[in-house]
Short mmCIF file of C-alpha atoms and ligand atoms in Angstrom, two decimals:
data_model
loop_
_atom_site.label_atom_id
_atom_site.label_comp_id
_atom_site.label_asym_id
_atom_site.label_seq_id
_atom_site.Cartn_x
_atom_site.Cartn_y
_atom_site.Cartn_z
CA UNK Y 1 4.79 13.09 3.35
CA UNK Y 2 3.64 10.68 0.60
CA UNK Y 3 4.38 11.49 -3.04
CA UNK Y 4 1.31 12.91 -4.79
CA UNK Y 5 -0.79 10.60 -6.97
CA UNK Y 6 -1.94 11.91 -10.32
CA UNK Y 7 -5.71 11.59 -10.72
CA UNK Y 8 -7.29 12.01 -14.14
CA UNK Y 9 -10.94 13.05 -14.31
CA UNK Y 10 -12.42 13.02 -17.82
CA UNK Y 11 -15.66 14.90 -18.45
CA UNK Y 12 -14.48 17.13 -15.62
CA UNK Y 13 -16.62 20.10 -16.72
CA UNK Y 14 -19.79 18.04 -16.32
CA UNK Y 15 -22.17 17.59 -13.42
CA UNK Y 16 -20.55 14.68 -11.63
CA UNK Y 17 -17.14 16.24 -12.16
CA UNK Y 18 -18.25 19.40 -10.40
CA UNK Y 19 -19.26 17.40 -7.33
CA UNK Y 20 -16.34 14.97 -7.46
CA UNK Y 21 -13.37 17.31 -7.84
CA UNK Y 22 -13.61 18.95 -4.39
CA UNK Y 23 -14.14 15.52 -2.81
CA UNK Y 24 -10.88 14.29 -4.36
CA UNK Y 25 -9.06 17.48 -3.33
CA UNK Y 26 -10.28 17.03 0.26
CA UNK Y 27 -8.98 13.47 0.48
CA UNK Y 28 -12.34 11.71 0.41
CA UNK Y 29 -11.17 9.35 -2.33
CA UNK Y 30 -7.56 8.48 -1.56
CA UNK Y 31 -7.26 9.36 2.11
CA UNK Y 32 -6.42 12.36 4.26
CA UNK Y 33 -2.68 11.67 4.07
CA UNK Y 34 -2.48 11.31 0.29
CA UNK Y 35 -1.57 14.42 -1.72
CA UNK Y 36 -2.99 14.57 -5.24
CA UNK Y 37 -2.41 16.28 -8.56
CA UNK Y 38 -5.61 16.52 -10.59
CA UNK Y 39 -5.70 16.35 -14.38
CA UNK Y 40 -9.05 17.52 -15.75
CA UNK Y 41 -10.03 16.66 -19.32
CA UNK Y 42 -13.03 17.84 -21.27
CA UNK Y 43 -13.81 18.71 -24.89
CA UNK Y 44 -13.28 22.02 -26.68
CA UNK Y 45 -16.89 23.32 -26.40
CA UNK Y 46 -16.51 23.06 -22.61
CA UNK Y 47 -13.00 24.51 -22.36
CA UNK Y 48 -14.19 27.76 -20.73
CA UNK Y 49 -16.30 25.92 -18.19
CA UNK Y 50 -13.30 23.76 -17.37
CA UNK Y 51 -11.23 26.87 -16.71
CA UNK Y 52 -13.89 28.10 -14.29
CA UNK Y 53 -13.85 24.78 -12.45
CA UNK Y 54 -10.07 25.01 -12.19
CA UNK Y 55 -10.37 28.49 -10.66
CA UNK Y 56 -12.74 27.10 -8.03
CA UNK Y 57 -10.37 24.24 -7.27
CA UNK Y 58 -7.53 26.72 -6.77
CA UNK Y 59 -9.76 28.91 -4.58
CA UNK Y 60 -10.52 25.88 -2.43
CA UNK Y 61 -6.95 26.22 -1.07
CA UNK Y 62 -6.91 22.48 -0.41
CA UNK Y 63 -3.77 21.44 1.48
CA UNK Y 64 -3.69 18.03 -0.26
CA UNK Y 65 -3.98 19.48 -3.76
CA UNK Y 66 -0.47 19.82 -5.20
CA UNK Y 67 -1.37 20.75 -8.76
CA UNK Y 68 -4.16 21.08 -11.32
CA UNK Y 69 -4.09 20.74 -15.09
CA UNK Y 70 -7.20 21.67 -17.08
CA UNK Y 71 -6.91 20.61 -20.69
CA UNK Y 72 -8.72 19.47 -23.82
CA UNK Y 73 -5.62 17.58 -24.96
CA UNK Y 74 -6.05 13.90 -24.15
CA UNK Y 75 -2.30 13.22 -24.21
CA UNK Y 76 -1.48 15.99 -21.77
CA UNK Y 77 -4.32 14.76 -19.56
CA UNK Y 78 -3.10 11.15 -19.48
CA UNK Y 79 0.59 11.81 -18.69
CA UNK Y 80 1.76 9.90 -15.63
CA UNK Y 81 -1.75 9.14 -14.43
CA UNK Y 82 -2.06 6.78 -11.43
CA UNK Y 83 -5.85 6.85 -11.10
CA UNK Y 84 -8.26 7.51 -13.97
CA UNK Y 85 -11.91 8.38 -13.39
CA UNK Y 86 -13.76 8.27 -16.71
CA UNK Y 87 -16.85 10.47 -16.52
CA UNK Y 88 -16.59 11.81 -20.07
CA UNK Y 89 -18.80 10.43 -22.75
CA UNK Y 90 -21.68 10.97 -25.08
CA UNK Y 91 -24.87 11.49 -23.05
CA UNK Y 92 -27.49 8.72 -22.95
CA UNK Y 93 -30.44 11.11 -23.19
CA UNK Y 94 -29.60 12.06 -26.76
CA UNK Y 95 -29.14 8.62 -28.33
CA UNK Y 96 -30.66 5.17 -28.50
CA UNK Y 97 -28.57 2.39 -26.99
CA UNK Y 98 -26.86 1.35 -30.20
CA UNK Y 99 -26.01 4.92 -31.15
CA UNK Y 100 -24.77 5.55 -27.64
CA UNK Y 101 -22.49 2.53 -27.77
CA UNK Y 102 -21.05 3.55 -31.16
CA UNK Y 103 -20.34 7.12 -30.06
CA UNK Y 104 -18.73 6.01 -26.85
CA UNK Y 105 -16.66 3.28 -28.43
CA UNK Y 106 -14.98 5.96 -30.53
CA UNK Y 107 -14.32 8.11 -27.46
CA UNK Y 108 -13.03 5.22 -25.32
CA UNK Y 109 -10.81 3.93 -28.07
CA UNK Y 110 -9.00 7.28 -28.30
CA UNK Y 111 -8.72 7.75 -24.55
CA UNK Y 112 -7.55 4.18 -24.00
CA UNK Y 113 -4.73 4.64 -26.51
CA UNK Y 114 -3.63 7.80 -24.71
CA UNK Y 115 -3.69 6.00 -21.35
CA UNK Y 116 -1.81 3.06 -22.87
CA UNK Y 117 0.98 5.32 -24.03
CA UNK Y 118 1.18 7.95 -21.33
CA UNK Y 119 -0.31 6.75 -18.04
CA UNK Y 120 1.55 4.86 -15.32
CA UNK Y 121 1.59 1.16 -16.26
CA UNK Y 122 -0.13 0.28 -13.00
CA UNK Y 123 -2.84 2.91 -13.50
CA UNK Y 124 -6.17 2.03 -11.86
CA UNK Y 125 -9.19 2.90 -13.98
CA UNK Y 126 -12.84 3.43 -13.06
CA UNK Y 127 -15.32 3.88 -15.90
CA UNK Y 128 -18.50 5.75 -14.96
CA UNK Y 129 -19.79 7.03 -18.31
CA UNK Y 130 -22.56 4.89 -19.75
CA UNK Y 131 -22.70 2.19 -20.95
CA UNK Y 132 -20.09 1.85 -18.20
CA UNK Y 133 -19.36 -1.90 -18.35
CA UNK Y 134 -18.99 -1.90 -22.13
CA UNK Y 135 -16.95 1.32 -22.24
CA UNK Y 136 -14.59 -0.35 -19.78
CA UNK Y 137 -14.22 -3.36 -22.10
CA UNK Y 138 -13.33 -1.13 -25.02
CA UNK Y 139 -10.87 0.76 -22.87
CA UNK Y 140 -9.09 -2.49 -22.03
CA UNK Y 141 -9.04 -3.50 -25.69
CA UNK Y 142 -7.07 -0.37 -26.60
CA UNK Y 143 -4.92 -0.22 -23.48
CA UNK Y 144 -3.54 -3.77 -23.56
CA UNK Y 145 -0.60 -3.06 -21.27
CA UNK Y 146 -2.79 -1.91 -18.40
CA UNK Y 147 -3.49 -5.08 -16.40
CA UNK Y 148 -6.99 -6.53 -16.73
CA UNK Y 149 -7.59 -6.27 -12.99
CA UNK Y 150 -6.95 -2.51 -13.12
CA UNK Y 151 -10.01 -1.78 -15.26
CA UNK Y 152 -13.32 -1.49 -13.41
CA UNK Y 153 -16.77 0.04 -13.85
CA UNK Y 154 -19.07 1.76 -11.37
CA UNK Y 155 -22.02 -0.04 -9.77
CA UNK Y 156 -21.35 1.38 -6.33
CA UNK Y 157 -24.05 4.02 -6.70
CA UNK Y 158 -26.62 1.27 -7.24
CA UNK Y 159 -25.09 -0.61 -4.30
CA UNK Y 160 -25.41 2.43 -2.03
CA UNK Y 161 -28.97 3.03 -3.22
CA UNK Y 162 -29.83 -0.56 -2.30
CA UNK Y 163 -28.36 -0.08 1.18
CA UNK Y 164 -30.53 3.00 1.59
CA UNK Y 165 -33.71 1.20 0.49
CA UNK Y 166 -33.14 -1.46 3.15
CA UNK Y 167 -32.25 1.10 5.79
CA UNK Y 168 -35.51 2.98 5.10
CA UNK Y 169 -37.60 -0.19 5.06
CA UNK Y 170 -36.23 -1.47 8.37
CA UNK Y 171 -35.77 1.95 9.94
CA UNK Y 172 -32.14 1.22 10.79
CA UNK Y 173 -29.08 3.36 10.12
CA UNK Y 174 -27.64 2.90 6.62
CA UNK Y 175 -24.18 2.39 8.13
CA UNK Y 176 -25.45 -0.74 9.87
CA UNK Y 177 -26.57 -2.37 6.60
CA UNK Y 178 -23.94 -4.30 4.63
CA UNK Y 179 -23.38 -6.87 1.91
CA UNK Y 180 -26.03 -6.17 -0.68
CA UNK Y 181 -24.92 -7.12 -4.18
CA UNK Y 182 -25.36 -5.47 -7.56
CA UNK Y 183 -24.94 -8.23 -10.14
CA UNK Y 184 -24.03 -7.65 -13.75
CA UNK Y 185 -24.75 -4.50 -15.65
CA UNK Y 186 -25.41 -0.90 -14.68
CA UNK Y 187 -28.54 -0.61 -16.81
CA UNK Y 188 -32.28 -0.18 -16.43
CA UNK Y 189 -32.47 -3.93 -15.72
CA UNK Y 190 -29.87 -3.86 -12.97
CA UNK Y 191 -30.38 -6.37 -10.17
CA UNK Y 192 -29.85 -5.50 -6.51
CA UNK Y 193 -29.74 -8.69 -4.41
CA UNK Y 194 -30.36 -8.56 -0.66
CA UNK Y 195 -30.28 -12.33 -0.08
CA UNK Y 196 -26.94 -12.15 1.73
CA UNK Y 197 -27.26 -8.68 3.24
CA UNK Y 198 -27.04 -8.20 6.99
CA UNK Y 199 -27.88 -5.56 9.59
CA UNK Y 200 -25.62 -4.88 12.53
CA UNK Y 201 -27.99 -4.79 15.49
CA UNK Y 202 -25.31 -3.95 18.03
CA UNK Y 203 -25.34 -7.46 19.48
CA UNK Y 204 -24.71 -9.31 16.22
CA UNK Y 205 -25.48 -9.45 12.52
CA UNK Y 206 -28.99 -10.36 11.43
CA UNK Y 207 -30.06 -11.38 7.98
CA UNK Y 208 -31.95 -8.70 6.06
CA UNK Y 209 -34.09 -11.40 4.47
CA UNK Y 210 -35.26 -12.58 7.91
CA UNK Y 211 -35.72 -9.07 9.28
CA UNK Y 212 -37.77 -7.90 6.31
CA UNK Y 213 -39.61 -11.20 6.11
CA UNK Y 214 -41.29 -10.15 2.87
CA UNK Y 215 -39.81 -11.79 -0.21
CA UNK Y 216 -42.44 -10.07 -2.31
CA UNK Y 217 -41.02 -6.62 -1.47
CA UNK Y 218 -37.44 -7.80 -1.97
CA UNK Y 219 -38.31 -9.27 -5.38
CA UNK Y 220 -40.43 -6.33 -6.61
CA UNK Y 221 -40.43 -2.79 -5.16
CA UNK Y 222 -36.95 -3.04 -3.68
CA UNK Y 223 -35.56 -3.83 -7.14
CA UNK Y 224 -37.59 -1.26 -9.05
CA UNK Y 225 -36.91 1.47 -6.48
CA UNK Y 226 -33.18 1.01 -7.05
CA UNK Y 227 -33.58 0.69 -10.83
CA UNK Y 228 -35.71 3.84 -11.07
CA UNK Y 229 -33.90 5.93 -8.46
CA UNK Y 230 -32.04 7.91 -11.12
CA UNK Y 231 -35.29 8.84 -12.88
CA UNK Y 232 -36.97 9.69 -9.59
CA UNK Y 233 -34.14 12.11 -8.81
CA UNK Y 234 -34.31 13.70 -12.28
CA UNK Y 235 -38.01 14.31 -11.75
CA UNK Y 236 -37.44 16.00 -8.41
CA UNK Y 237 -34.22 17.89 -9.13
CA UNK Y 238 -34.78 18.55 -12.83
CA UNK Y 239 -31.16 17.45 -13.17
CA UNK Y 240 -29.64 13.99 -12.95
CA UNK Y 241 -27.96 12.82 -9.77
CA UNK Y 242 -24.47 14.20 -9.31
CA UNK Y 243 -23.06 14.20 -5.80
CA UNK Y 244 -24.41 10.76 -4.95
CA UNK Y 245 -22.61 9.48 -8.06
CA UNK Y 246 -19.46 11.41 -7.12
CA UNK Y 247 -19.60 10.02 -3.59
CA UNK Y 248 -19.97 6.48 -4.97
CA UNK Y 249 -16.90 7.07 -7.17
CA UNK Y 250 -14.94 8.01 -4.03
CA UNK Y 251 -16.25 4.94 -2.18
CA UNK Y 252 -15.26 2.66 -5.09
CA UNK Y 253 -11.69 3.97 -5.38
CA UNK Y 254 -11.23 4.35 -1.63
CA UNK Y 255 -12.23 0.77 -0.89
CA UNK Y 256 -10.29 -0.61 -3.84
CA UNK Y 257 -7.05 1.12 -2.88
CA UNK Y 258 -7.35 1.20 0.92
CA UNK Y 259 -9.34 -2.01 1.44
CA UNK Y 260 -12.84 -3.09 2.46
CA UNK Y 261 -13.58 -3.49 6.18
CA UNK Y 262 -13.36 -7.05 7.50
CA UNK Y 263 -16.52 -9.05 6.82
CA UNK Y 264 -17.81 -6.50 4.33
CA UNK Y 265 -17.98 -6.65 0.57
CA UNK Y 266 -18.89 -4.06 -2.04
CA UNK Y 267 -20.04 -4.23 -5.68
CA UNK Y 268 -17.66 -3.46 -8.54
CA UNK Y 269 -17.77 -4.06 -12.28
CA UNK Y 270 -14.69 -6.24 -12.90
CA UNK Y 271 -13.40 -8.79 -15.41
CA UNK Y 272 -15.22 -12.06 -14.93
CA UNK Y 273 -13.00 -15.04 -14.21
CA UNK Y 274 -15.91 -17.42 -14.68
CA UNK Y 275 -17.17 -17.04 -11.09
CA UNK Y 276 -20.88 -17.81 -10.66
CA UNK Y 277 -20.96 -19.18 -14.21
CA UNK Y 278 -20.47 -15.73 -15.79
CA UNK Y 279 -18.41 -16.03 -18.94
CA UNK Y 280 -14.87 -14.65 -18.85
CA UNK Y 281 -14.22 -11.65 -21.07
CA UNK Y 282 -17.14 -9.62 -19.76
CA UNK Y 283 -16.96 -6.77 -17.28
CA UNK Y 284 -19.65 -7.84 -14.84
CA UNK Y 285 -20.54 -6.47 -11.43
CA UNK Y 286 -19.72 -8.88 -8.59
CA UNK Y 287 -19.45 -8.73 -4.82
CA UNK Y 288 -15.77 -8.12 -4.07
CA UNK Y 289 -13.49 -7.63 -1.11
CA UNK Y 290 -10.37 -5.52 -1.50
CA UNK Y 291 -6.98 -5.59 0.16
CA UNK Y 292 -3.79 -3.71 -0.68
CA UNK Y 293 -5.15 -2.40 -3.96
CA UNK Y 294 -6.44 -5.74 -5.20
CA UNK Y 295 -10.02 -6.92 -5.46
CA UNK Y 296 -11.22 -10.49 -5.29
CA UNK Y 297 -14.65 -11.86 -6.06
CA UNK Y 298 -16.50 -13.23 -3.02
CA UNK Y 299 -16.90 -16.96 -3.58
CA UNK Y 300 -19.40 -19.58 -2.54
CA UNK Y 301 -22.58 -17.52 -2.12
CA UNK Y 302 -25.72 -19.55 -2.54
CA UNK Y 303 -27.70 -18.36 -5.56
CA UNK Y 304 -31.45 -19.02 -5.66
CA UNK Y 305 -33.47 -19.48 -8.82
CA UNK Y 306 -34.80 -15.92 -8.88
CA UNK Y 307 -31.30 -14.44 -8.63
CA UNK Y 308 -29.91 -16.90 -11.17
CA UNK Y 309 -32.44 -15.82 -13.76
CA UNK Y 310 -31.60 -12.14 -13.28
CA UNK Y 311 -27.86 -12.80 -13.34
CA UNK Y 312 -28.17 -14.71 -16.60
CA UNK Y 313 -30.36 -12.04 -18.19
CA UNK Y 314 -27.78 -9.38 -17.33
CA UNK Y 315 -25.01 -11.55 -18.74
CA UNK Y 316 -27.01 -11.82 -21.97
CA UNK Y 317 -27.47 -8.05 -22.05
CA UNK Y 318 -23.72 -7.51 -21.64
CA UNK Y 319 -22.89 -10.03 -24.35
CA UNK Y 320 -25.23 -8.14 -26.70
CA UNK Y 321 -23.69 -4.76 -25.80
CA UNK Y 322 -20.25 -6.25 -26.38
CA UNK Y 323 -21.28 -7.51 -29.82
CA UNK Y 324 -22.62 -4.09 -30.81
CA UNK Y 325 -19.48 -2.38 -29.52
CA UNK Y 326 -17.08 -4.74 -31.29
CA UNK Y 327 -19.10 -4.61 -34.52
CA UNK Y 328 -18.36 -0.90 -34.69
CA UNK Y 329 -14.62 -1.55 -34.42
CA UNK Y 330 -14.23 -3.53 -37.62
P1 LIG J 1 -22.51 15.54 -18.04
O1 LIG J 1 -23.13 15.50 -19.39
O2 LIG J 1 -22.87 16.64 -17.10
O3 LIG J 1 -20.91 15.57 -18.19
C1 LIG J 1 -20.22 14.81 -19.13
C2 LIG J 1 -19.00 15.61 -19.54
O4 LIG J 1 -18.23 14.80 -20.41
C3 LIG J 1 -19.34 16.90 -20.30
O5 LIG J 1 -18.66 17.99 -19.70
C4 LIG J 1 -18.83 16.60 -21.70
O6 LIG J 1 -18.35 17.78 -22.36
C5 LIG J 1 -17.70 15.64 -21.40
N1 LIG J 1 -17.26 14.86 -22.56
C6 LIG J 1 -17.99 14.41 -23.61
N2 LIG J 1 -17.20 13.77 -24.49
C7 LIG J 1 -15.95 13.82 -23.97
C8 LIG J 1 -14.70 13.35 -24.42
N3 LIG J 1 -14.57 12.72 -25.59
N4 LIG J 1 -13.62 13.57 -23.63
C9 LIG J 1 -13.71 14.23 -22.48
N5 LIG J 1 -14.88 14.70 -22.00
C10 LIG J 1 -15.99 14.50 -22.74
O7 LIG J 1 -22.78 14.11 -17.39
P2 LIG J 1 -22.69 13.67 -15.87
O8 LIG J 1 -24.00 13.85 -15.23
O9 LIG J 1 -21.50 14.29 -15.24
O10 LIG J 1 -22.47 12.10 -16.04
C11 LIG J 1 -21.29 11.58 -16.60
C12 LIG J 1 -21.49 10.17 -17.10
O11 LIG J 1 -21.71 9.28 -16.02
C13 LIG J 1 -22.69 9.98 -18.04
O12 LIG J 1 -22.30 9.12 -19.08
C14 LIG J 1 -23.72 9.30 -17.16
O13 LIG J 1 -24.61 8.52 -17.92
C15 LIG J 1 -22.82 8.45 -16.31
N6 LIG J 1 -23.37 8.00 -15.03
C16 LIG J 1 -23.07 6.73 -14.62
C17 LIG J 1 -23.49 6.26 -13.40
C18 LIG J 1 -23.13 4.89 -12.96
O14 LIG J 1 -23.63 4.49 -11.91
N7 LIG J 1 -22.33 4.12 -13.66
C19 LIG J 1 -24.28 7.12 -12.50
C20 LIG J 1 -24.51 8.43 -13.00
C21 LIG J 1 -24.06 8.84 -14.23
#
């Protein structure tokens, strides 16, 4: 049997945490043959809730779950961590963007220092809490010994939403749609790109662009449907999305650690290396393939003018967020 991996979930008493924890304990994230020890972190006002979640995890009697720690002590939570899922943060609904960035910079600074000192040096980190890309940058700033390529942010939910939009439009199974791209930032201006997406028709792979044959839809409603999906769900559920986000977290970590299927890429927020003209030093969402725990940015895709404009606008947005975040550090 494999040695257990220690998985940290911050903000574990929240909505996404509640959906994510049983998925991790059932092996949906790291595989059915990978035992796990879960460290749950939340803040003092939610300590009781966290205890309740721990009781449910224990009552799940999950064979893969070898231990659970529920704590409000960031150092205890970060000890020996191999995988860190950062859901904890100050909620967007209560702040404007600048205020949100300031509050979260303070949180991510503290948690990064704890990871720096107490986590495994090869710890893989996924930041989900918004503003996810910028929180991830701050985390790296204060956890300098964790390698750059180990710090990522979540755009997989947007990626999966884009796959679903295409599947509904073409009336094909979502599992047969691949290779959409979420470029740049997870924000209200996010850009899903279907220019390179394909559908497996059973006899081959056809281009989504040709099958849909309606650039107007791809450049308007397709984009806004993905951008507004979160709000549409809040309206219907009277709560924000939770298990779709949790499932996307599992997909992100699963594919990163266990690899993407041949011929398929996924979207991840990662450190730019200058690919597609995006300046290094930003965490930007790119199409990536993964193998043996390492991602690499898909190269050589042809970018049309429409996409270029969106990609540049998102770069600008991320540069501005970065400036705001760093201005609060000094
Ligand atoms: P939630 O508000 O239900 O849960 C957040 C939890 O974080 C709460 O239990 C809170 O007590 C905790 N928390 C706050 N400060 C903390 C700190 N300093 N340390 C540890 N825990 C702390 O929110 P929900 O719905 O679970 O969402 C979590 C985050 O994920 C939010 O920031 C949300 O905006 C973001 N999100 C990102 C998505 C993406 O695609 N990148 C998609 C959906 C949500």
